[in-house]
CSV table of C-alpha atoms in Angstrom, one decimal:
chain,number,residue,atom,x,y,z
A,1,MET,CA,76.4,99.0,37.8
A,2,ALA,CA,78.8,97.6,40.4
A,3,ASP,CA,81.0,100.5,41.6
A,4,GLY,CA,79.5,102.9,39.1
A,5,ILE,CA,82.8,103.3,37.3
A,6,THR,CA,83.7,100.1,35.6
A,7,GLY,CA,80.6,98.0,36.0
A,8,VAL,CA,78.8,96.2,33.2
A,9,VAL,CA,75.0,95.8,33.0
A,10,HIS,CA,73.8,93.2,30.5
A,11,LEU,CA,70.5,94.0,28.8
A,12,ASP,CA,68.3,91.4,27.1
A,13,PRO,CA,68.5,91.9,23.3
A,14,GLN,CA,64.7,92.1,23.1
A,15,GLU,CA,62.0,91.0,25.5
A,16,GLY,CA,61.6,87.6,24.2
A,17,GLU,CA,63.8,84.5,24.2
A,18,ARG,CA,66.9,84.7,22.0
A,19,VAL,CA,66.6,82.3,19.2
A,20,ARG,CA,68.8,80.9,16.4
A,21,GLY,CA,68.0,81.6,12.8
A,22,ALA,CA,66.7,84.6,10.9
A,23,ALA,CA,63.2,83.7,9.8
A,24,ALA,CA,59.8,83.5,11.5
A,25,GLY,CA,59.5,83.6,15.3
A,26,LEU,CA,62.2,86.1,16.0
A,27,GLY,CA,61.5,88.8,18.5
A,28,THR,CA,58.2,89.6,20.2
A,29,ASP,CA,56.7,92.0,17.7
A,30,ASN,CA,53.8,90.5,15.9
A,31,GLU,CA,54.8,92.2,12.6
A,32,LEU,CA,58.2,90.6,12.7
A,33,ASP,CA,56.8,87.2,13.7
A,34,GLN,CA,54.8,87.2,10.5
A,35,ILE,CA,57.5,88.4,8.2
A,36,THR,CA,58.3,86.3,5.1
A,37,ARG,CA,61.8,85.6,3.9
A,38,PRO,CA,61.6,87.9,0.9
A,39,GLU,CA,60.3,90.7,3.1
A,40,LEU,CA,63.1,90.0,5.6
A,41,MET,CA,65.8,90.3,2.9
A,42,GLU,CA,64.3,93.6,1.7
A,43,ALA,CA,64.1,94.9,5.2
A,44,ARG,CA,67.7,94.1,5.8
A,45,ARG,CA,68.7,95.7,2.5
A,46,THR,CA,67.0,99.0,3.5
A,47,GLY,CA,68.2,98.8,7.1
A,48,GLU,CA,64.7,98.5,8.4
A,49,VAL,CA,65.7,95.5,10.6
A,50,ALA,CA,68.9,93.8,11.7
A,51,LEU,CA,69.9,90.8,13.7
A,52,VAL,CA,71.1,92.2,17.1
A,53,HIS,CA,73.2,89.8,19.1
A,54,SER,CA,73.1,91.6,22.5
A,55,TRP,CA,73.3,94.9,24.4
A,56,GLU,CA,75.4,96.1,27.3
A,57,LEU,CA,75.3,99.3,29.3
A,58,VAL,CA,78.9,99.9,30.2
A,59,THR,CA,81.2,102.5,31.8
A,60,ALA,CA,84.9,103.1,31.0
A,61,VAL,CA,84.6,100.6,28.1
A,62,ASP,CA,83.9,101.0,24.4
A,63,GLY,CA,84.5,104.7,24.4
A,64,PRO,CA,84.1,107.7,26.8
A,65,GLY,CA,81.5,107.9,29.6
A,66,THR,CA,78.6,105.5,30.0
A,67,ARG,CA,78.0,103.6,26.7
A,68,MET,CA,75.1,101.7,25.4
A,69,THR,CA,76.9,99.1,23.3
A,70,MET,CA,74.9,97.3,20.7
A,71,PHE,CA,76.5,94.1,19.3
A,72,LEU,CA,75.4,93.1,15.8
A,73,SER,CA,75.6,89.6,14.4
A,74,GLY,CA,77.8,89.0,11.3
A,75,CYS,CA,81.5,89.4,10.7
A,76,PRO,CA,83.8,88.7,7.7
A,77,LEU,CA,86.9,88.0,9.9
A,78,ARG,CA,87.6,84.7,11.7
A,79,CYS,CA,89.9,85.9,14.4
A,80,LYS,CA,91.5,83.0,16.3
A,81,TYR,CA,91.1,84.8,19.7
A,82,CYS,CA,87.5,86.0,19.1
A,83,HIS,CA,85.6,86.0,22.4
A,84,ASN,CA,82.2,86.2,20.6
A,85,PRO,CA,82.4,83.5,17.9
A,86,ASP,CA,78.6,83.3,18.0
A,87,THR,CA,78.5,86.7,16.2
A,88,MET,CA,80.6,85.5,13.2
A,89,GLU,CA,77.6,84.2,11.3
A,90,MET,CA,74.1,85.6,11.0
A,91,LYS,CA,72.6,82.8,13.1
A,92,THR,CA,72.2,84.1,16.7
A,93,GLY,CA,70.3,87.2,17.9
A,94,THR,CA,67.0,88.9,17.8
A,95,LEU,CA,65.4,90.6,14.9
A,96,GLU,CA,64.9,94.3,15.7
A,97,LYS,CA,63.4,97.2,13.9
A,98,VAL,CA,65.5,100.4,13.5
A,99,ASP,CA,62.8,102.6,15.0
A,100,ASP,CA,62.6,100.5,18.1
A,101,VAL,CA,66.4,100.5,18.6
A,102,VAL,CA,66.6,104.2,18.2
A,103,LYS,CA,63.9,104.8,20.7
A,104,ARG,CA,65.6,102.5,23.2
A,105,ILE,CA,68.9,104.4,22.8
A,106,LYS,CA,67.2,107.8,23.1
A,107,ARG,CA,65.8,106.8,26.5
A,108,TYR,CA,69.3,107.0,27.9
A,109,LYS,CA,70.1,110.4,26.6
A,110,SER,CA,70.2,112.0,30.0
A,111,VAL,CA,72.6,109.3,31.2
A,112,PHE,CA,74.8,109.9,28.2
A,113,ARG,CA,74.7,113.7,28.7
A,114,ALA,CA,75.7,113.4,32.4
A,115,SER,CA,78.5,111.0,31.8
A,116,GLY,CA,79.8,112.2,28.4
A,117,GLY,CA,78.8,108.8,27.0
A,118,GLY,CA,76.7,107.6,24.1
A,119,LEU,CA,76.1,104.8,21.7
A,120,THR,CA,78.8,102.3,20.5
A,121,ILE,CA,77.9,99.8,17.7
A,122,SER,CA,80.1,96.7,17.9
A,123,GLY,CA,79.8,93.1,16.9
A,124,GLY,CA,80.7,91.0,15.2
A,125,GLU,CA,81.4,93.8,12.8
A,126,PRO,CA,79.0,96.8,12.8
A,127,LEU,CA,79.6,97.5,9.1
A,128,PHE,CA,78.5,94.0,8.1
A,129,GLN,CA,74.8,95.0,8.4
A,130,ILE,CA,75.7,98.4,7.0
A,131,ALA,CA,72.3,99.7,6.0
A,132,PHE,CA,70.9,99.3,9.5
A,133,THR,CA,74.1,100.7,11.2
A,134,ARG,CA,74.0,103.7,8.8
A,135,ARG,CA,70.4,104.5,9.8
A,136,VAL,CA,70.9,104.1,13.5
A,137,LEU,CA,74.0,106.3,13.5
A,138,LYS,CA,72.3,109.1,11.7
A,139,GLU,CA,69.2,109.1,13.8
A,140,VAL,CA,71.0,108.9,17.1
A,141,HIS,CA,73.6,111.4,16.1
A,142,ASP,CA,70.9,113.8,14.9
A,143,ALA,CA,69.4,113.5,18.4
A,144,GLY,CA,72.6,114.9,19.9
A,145,ILE,CA,74.0,111.6,21.2
A,146,HIS,CA,77.7,110.8,20.9
A,147,THR,CA,78.3,107.8,18.5
A,148,ALA,CA,81.1,105.4,18.1
A,149,ILE,CA,81.8,102.2,16.1
A,150,ASP,CA,84.1,99.3,17.1
A,151,THR,CA,85.4,97.9,13.9
A,152,SER,CA,88.3,96.0,12.3
A,153,GLY,CA,88.2,98.5,9.4
A,154,PHE,CA,88.1,95.6,6.9
A,155,LEU,CA,84.7,96.9,5.6
A,156,GLY,CA,85.5,100.6,6.1
A,157,SER,CA,85.0,101.3,2.4
A,158,ARG,CA,81.3,100.7,3.0
A,159,LEU,CA,81.1,103.9,4.9
A,160,ARG,CA,80.2,107.0,2.9
A,161,ASP,CA,81.6,110.4,3.7
A,162,GLU,CA,78.2,111.4,5.2
A,163,ASP,CA,78.2,108.3,7.3
A,164,LEU,CA,81.5,109.3,8.8
A,165,ASP,CA,79.9,112.7,9.7
A,166,ASN,CA,77.5,110.7,11.9
A,167,ILE,CA,80.4,109.0,13.8
A,168,ASP,CA,82.1,110.9,16.6
A,169,LEU,CA,84.7,108.2,17.4
A,170,VAL,CA,86.1,105.1,15.7
A,171,LEU,CA,87.5,102.3,17.8
A,172,LEU,CA,89.8,100.7,15.3
A,173,ASP,CA,91.1,97.2,16.0
A,174,VAL,CA,94.5,96.7,14.3
A,175,LYS,CA,94.9,93.0,14.7
A,176,SER,CA,98.5,92.8,13.4
A,177,GLY,CA,101.0,94.8,11.4
A,178,ASP,CA,102.6,92.1,9.3
A,179,PRO,CA,100.3,91.0,6.4
A,180,ALA,CA,101.1,87.3,6.8
A,181,THR,CA,100.5,87.4,10.6
A,182,TYR,CA,97.3,89.4,10.0
A,183,LYS,CA,96.1,86.7,7.6
A,184,ASN,CA,96.9,84.0,10.1
A,185,VAL,CA,95.1,85.8,12.9
A,186,THR,CA,92.0,86.8,11.0
A,187,GLY,CA,91.8,84.9,7.7
A,188,ARG,CA,91.7,88.2,5.9
A,189,GLU,CA,93.9,90.8,4.4
A,190,LEU,CA,95.5,93.7,6.3
A,191,GLN,CA,95.4,96.4,3.6
A,192,PRO,CA,91.7,97.4,3.9
A,193,THR,CA,92.3,98.3,7.6
A,194,ILE,CA,95.3,100.5,6.7
A,195,ASP,CA,93.3,102.2,3.9
A,196,PHE,CA,90.5,102.9,6.3
A,197,GLY,CA,92.9,104.3,8.9
A,198,ASP,CA,94.5,106.5,6.3
A,199,ARG,CA,91.1,107.8,5.3
A,200,LEU,CA,90.2,108.6,8.9
A,201,ALA,CA,93.5,110.4,9.4
A,202,ALA,CA,93.0,112.5,6.2
A,203,ILE,CA,89.7,113.9,7.6
A,204,GLY,CA,91.0,114.2,11.2
A,205,LYS,CA,88.4,111.7,12.6
A,206,ARG,CA,88.9,110.8,16.3
A,207,VAL,CA,90.3,107.3,16.7
A,208,TRP,CA,91.1,105.0,19.5
A,209,ILE,CA,93.3,102.0,18.5
A,210,ARG,CA,93.0,98.6,20.0
A,211,PHE,CA,95.7,95.9,19.7
A,212,VAL,CA,95.4,92.5,21.5
A,213,VAL,CA,98.6,90.8,22.6
A,214,VAL,CA,98.3,87.1,22.0
A,215,PRO,CA,101.4,85.0,23.0
A,216,GLY,CA,102.7,83.0,20.0
A,217,LEU,CA,100.3,84.8,17.6
A,218,SER,CA,100.5,88.6,17.6
A,219,ASP,CA,103.3,89.3,20.2
A,220,ASP,CA,106.3,88.8,18.0
A,221,PRO,CA,108.4,92.0,18.4
A,222,ALA,CA,108.7,92.5,14.6
A,223,ASN,CA,104.9,92.3,14.3
A,224,VAL,CA,104.4,94.7,17.2
A,225,ALA,CA,106.8,97.1,15.6
A,226,LYS,CA,104.9,97.0,12.3
A,227,VAL,CA,101.6,97.8,14.1
A,228,ALA,CA,103.3,100.7,15.8
A,229,ASP,CA,104.7,102.0,12.5
A,230,ILE,CA,101.2,101.8,10.9
A,231,VAL,CA,99.5,103.6,13.8
A,232,GLY,CA,102.4,106.1,14.0
A,233,ARG,CA,101.2,107.5,10.6
A,234,TRP,CA,98.0,108.6,12.3
A,235,THR,CA,99.3,110.5,15.4
A,236,GLU,CA,97.3,113.6,14.5
A,237,ASN,CA,94.0,111.9,15.0
A,238,VAL,CA,94.7,108.9,17.2
A,239,GLU,CA,93.8,109.9,20.7
A,240,ARG,CA,94.9,106.7,22.5
A,241,VAL,CA,96.1,103.2,22.0
A,242,GLU,CA,94.7,100.4,24.1
A,243,VAL,CA,97.0,97.4,24.3
A,244,LEU,CA,94.9,94.5,25.6
A,245,PRO,CA,96.1,91.2,27.0
A,246,PHE,CA,94.7,88.0,25.4
A,247,HIS,CA,92.2,86.0,27.5
A,248,ASN,CA,90.5,82.7,26.6
A,249,MET,CA,87.2,83.4,28.2
A,250,GLY,CA,85.5,82.7,24.8
A,251,LYS,CA,86.8,79.1,24.8
A,252,ASP,CA,83.5,77.7,26.0
A,253,LYS,CA,81.6,79.4,23.2
A,254,TRP,CA,83.9,78.0,20.6
A,255,GLN,CA,83.3,74.5,22.0
A,256,GLU,CA,79.5,75.0,22.2
A,257,LEU,CA,79.5,75.9,18.6
A,258,GLY,CA,81.6,72.9,17.6
A,259,LEU,CA,84.4,75.2,16.4
A,260,ASN,CA,88.1,74.4,16.6
A,261,TYR,CA,89.6,76.7,19.2
A,262,THR,CA,93.4,76.6,18.5
A,263,LEU,CA,94.3,78.8,21.5
A,264,GLU,CA,93.0,76.5,24.2
A,265,ASP,CA,96.5,76.1,25.7
A,266,THR,CA,97.6,79.7,25.2
A,267,LYS,CA,98.1,81.6,28.5
A,268,PRO,CA,97.5,85.3,28.9
A,269,PRO,CA,100.7,87.4,28.4
A,270,ARG,CA,102.7,88.4,31.4
A,271,PRO,CA,102.0,92.0,32.6
A,272,GLU,CA,105.6,93.0,31.9
A,273,ASP,CA,105.3,91.7,28.4
A,274,VAL,CA,102.1,93.8,27.8
A,275,GLU,CA,103.8,96.8,29.2
A,276,ALA,CA,106.8,96.3,26.9
A,277,VAL,CA,104.4,96.3,23.9
A,278,ARG,CA,102.9,99.6,25.2
A,279,GLU,CA,106.3,101.1,25.3
A,280,VAL,CA,106.7,100.4,21.6
A,281,PHE,CA,103.7,102.6,20.9
A,282,ARG,CA,104.8,105.3,23.3
A,283,THR,CA,108.0,105.7,21.3
A,284,LYS,CA,105.8,106.9,18.4
A,285,GLY,CA,104.4,109.6,20.6
A,286,LEU,CA,101.1,107.8,21.1
A,287,GLN,CA,99.1,108.0,24.4
A,288,THR,CA,99.0,104.3,25.3
A,289,TYR,CA,97.2,102.3,28.0
């Protein structure tokens, strides 16, 4: 893990070759190789299996301590700056059984305990394959492992109260504060994210906010102010705000997928501009990085 502090280790999503599609031939388990489409649909409905895009073992990213981050395929948003556009649709990944995933995560329990880390489910959108996410969170949390989800909040209503009991930390991505800007950035509506944030605040659930500064897209001072106003309603349970500069490292993936990448000529924001955005959040009394 590089310097042992901020390194990233990429883990193969299964032991076999990653393939496109969600039918026969996925994974290396003979049972899954022989699964029929009706059986697959039922297994997804019950959360017995899911399409997992990839894994990372990370430190100082995606929550506290050393994290096992599992990226699931599927997302209802179409963010213009998405750096994992291959997770948008249920086309790329490996089909994995919930029991196998839980066993893999539990193997790292001693690492999590020593570092204060745990499991983070990301994507894509972790609530897109909700039945699988629900089962993994419960089993891992019951095993005494810290759990987190990295979500836009758009599908937050899918989480039951008992599901929230199995989540120790929510990494909530607030893409924009102005409804029209949010729609332009994501193709979706802002209100579900606000509703989810209000729900988390009402129960005192620990939250880390993430906001990406994209020049010409999300960096307008009026939009930033509206994001800060929204997050400022949640000061009792938001532990930190992470203001992240845009990067276009996902450009090649967009091109490989034949998608129109509209930010090809957009440059990362200047450090002083990112710092100015952070100051807006700090005026709300929020710990901001």
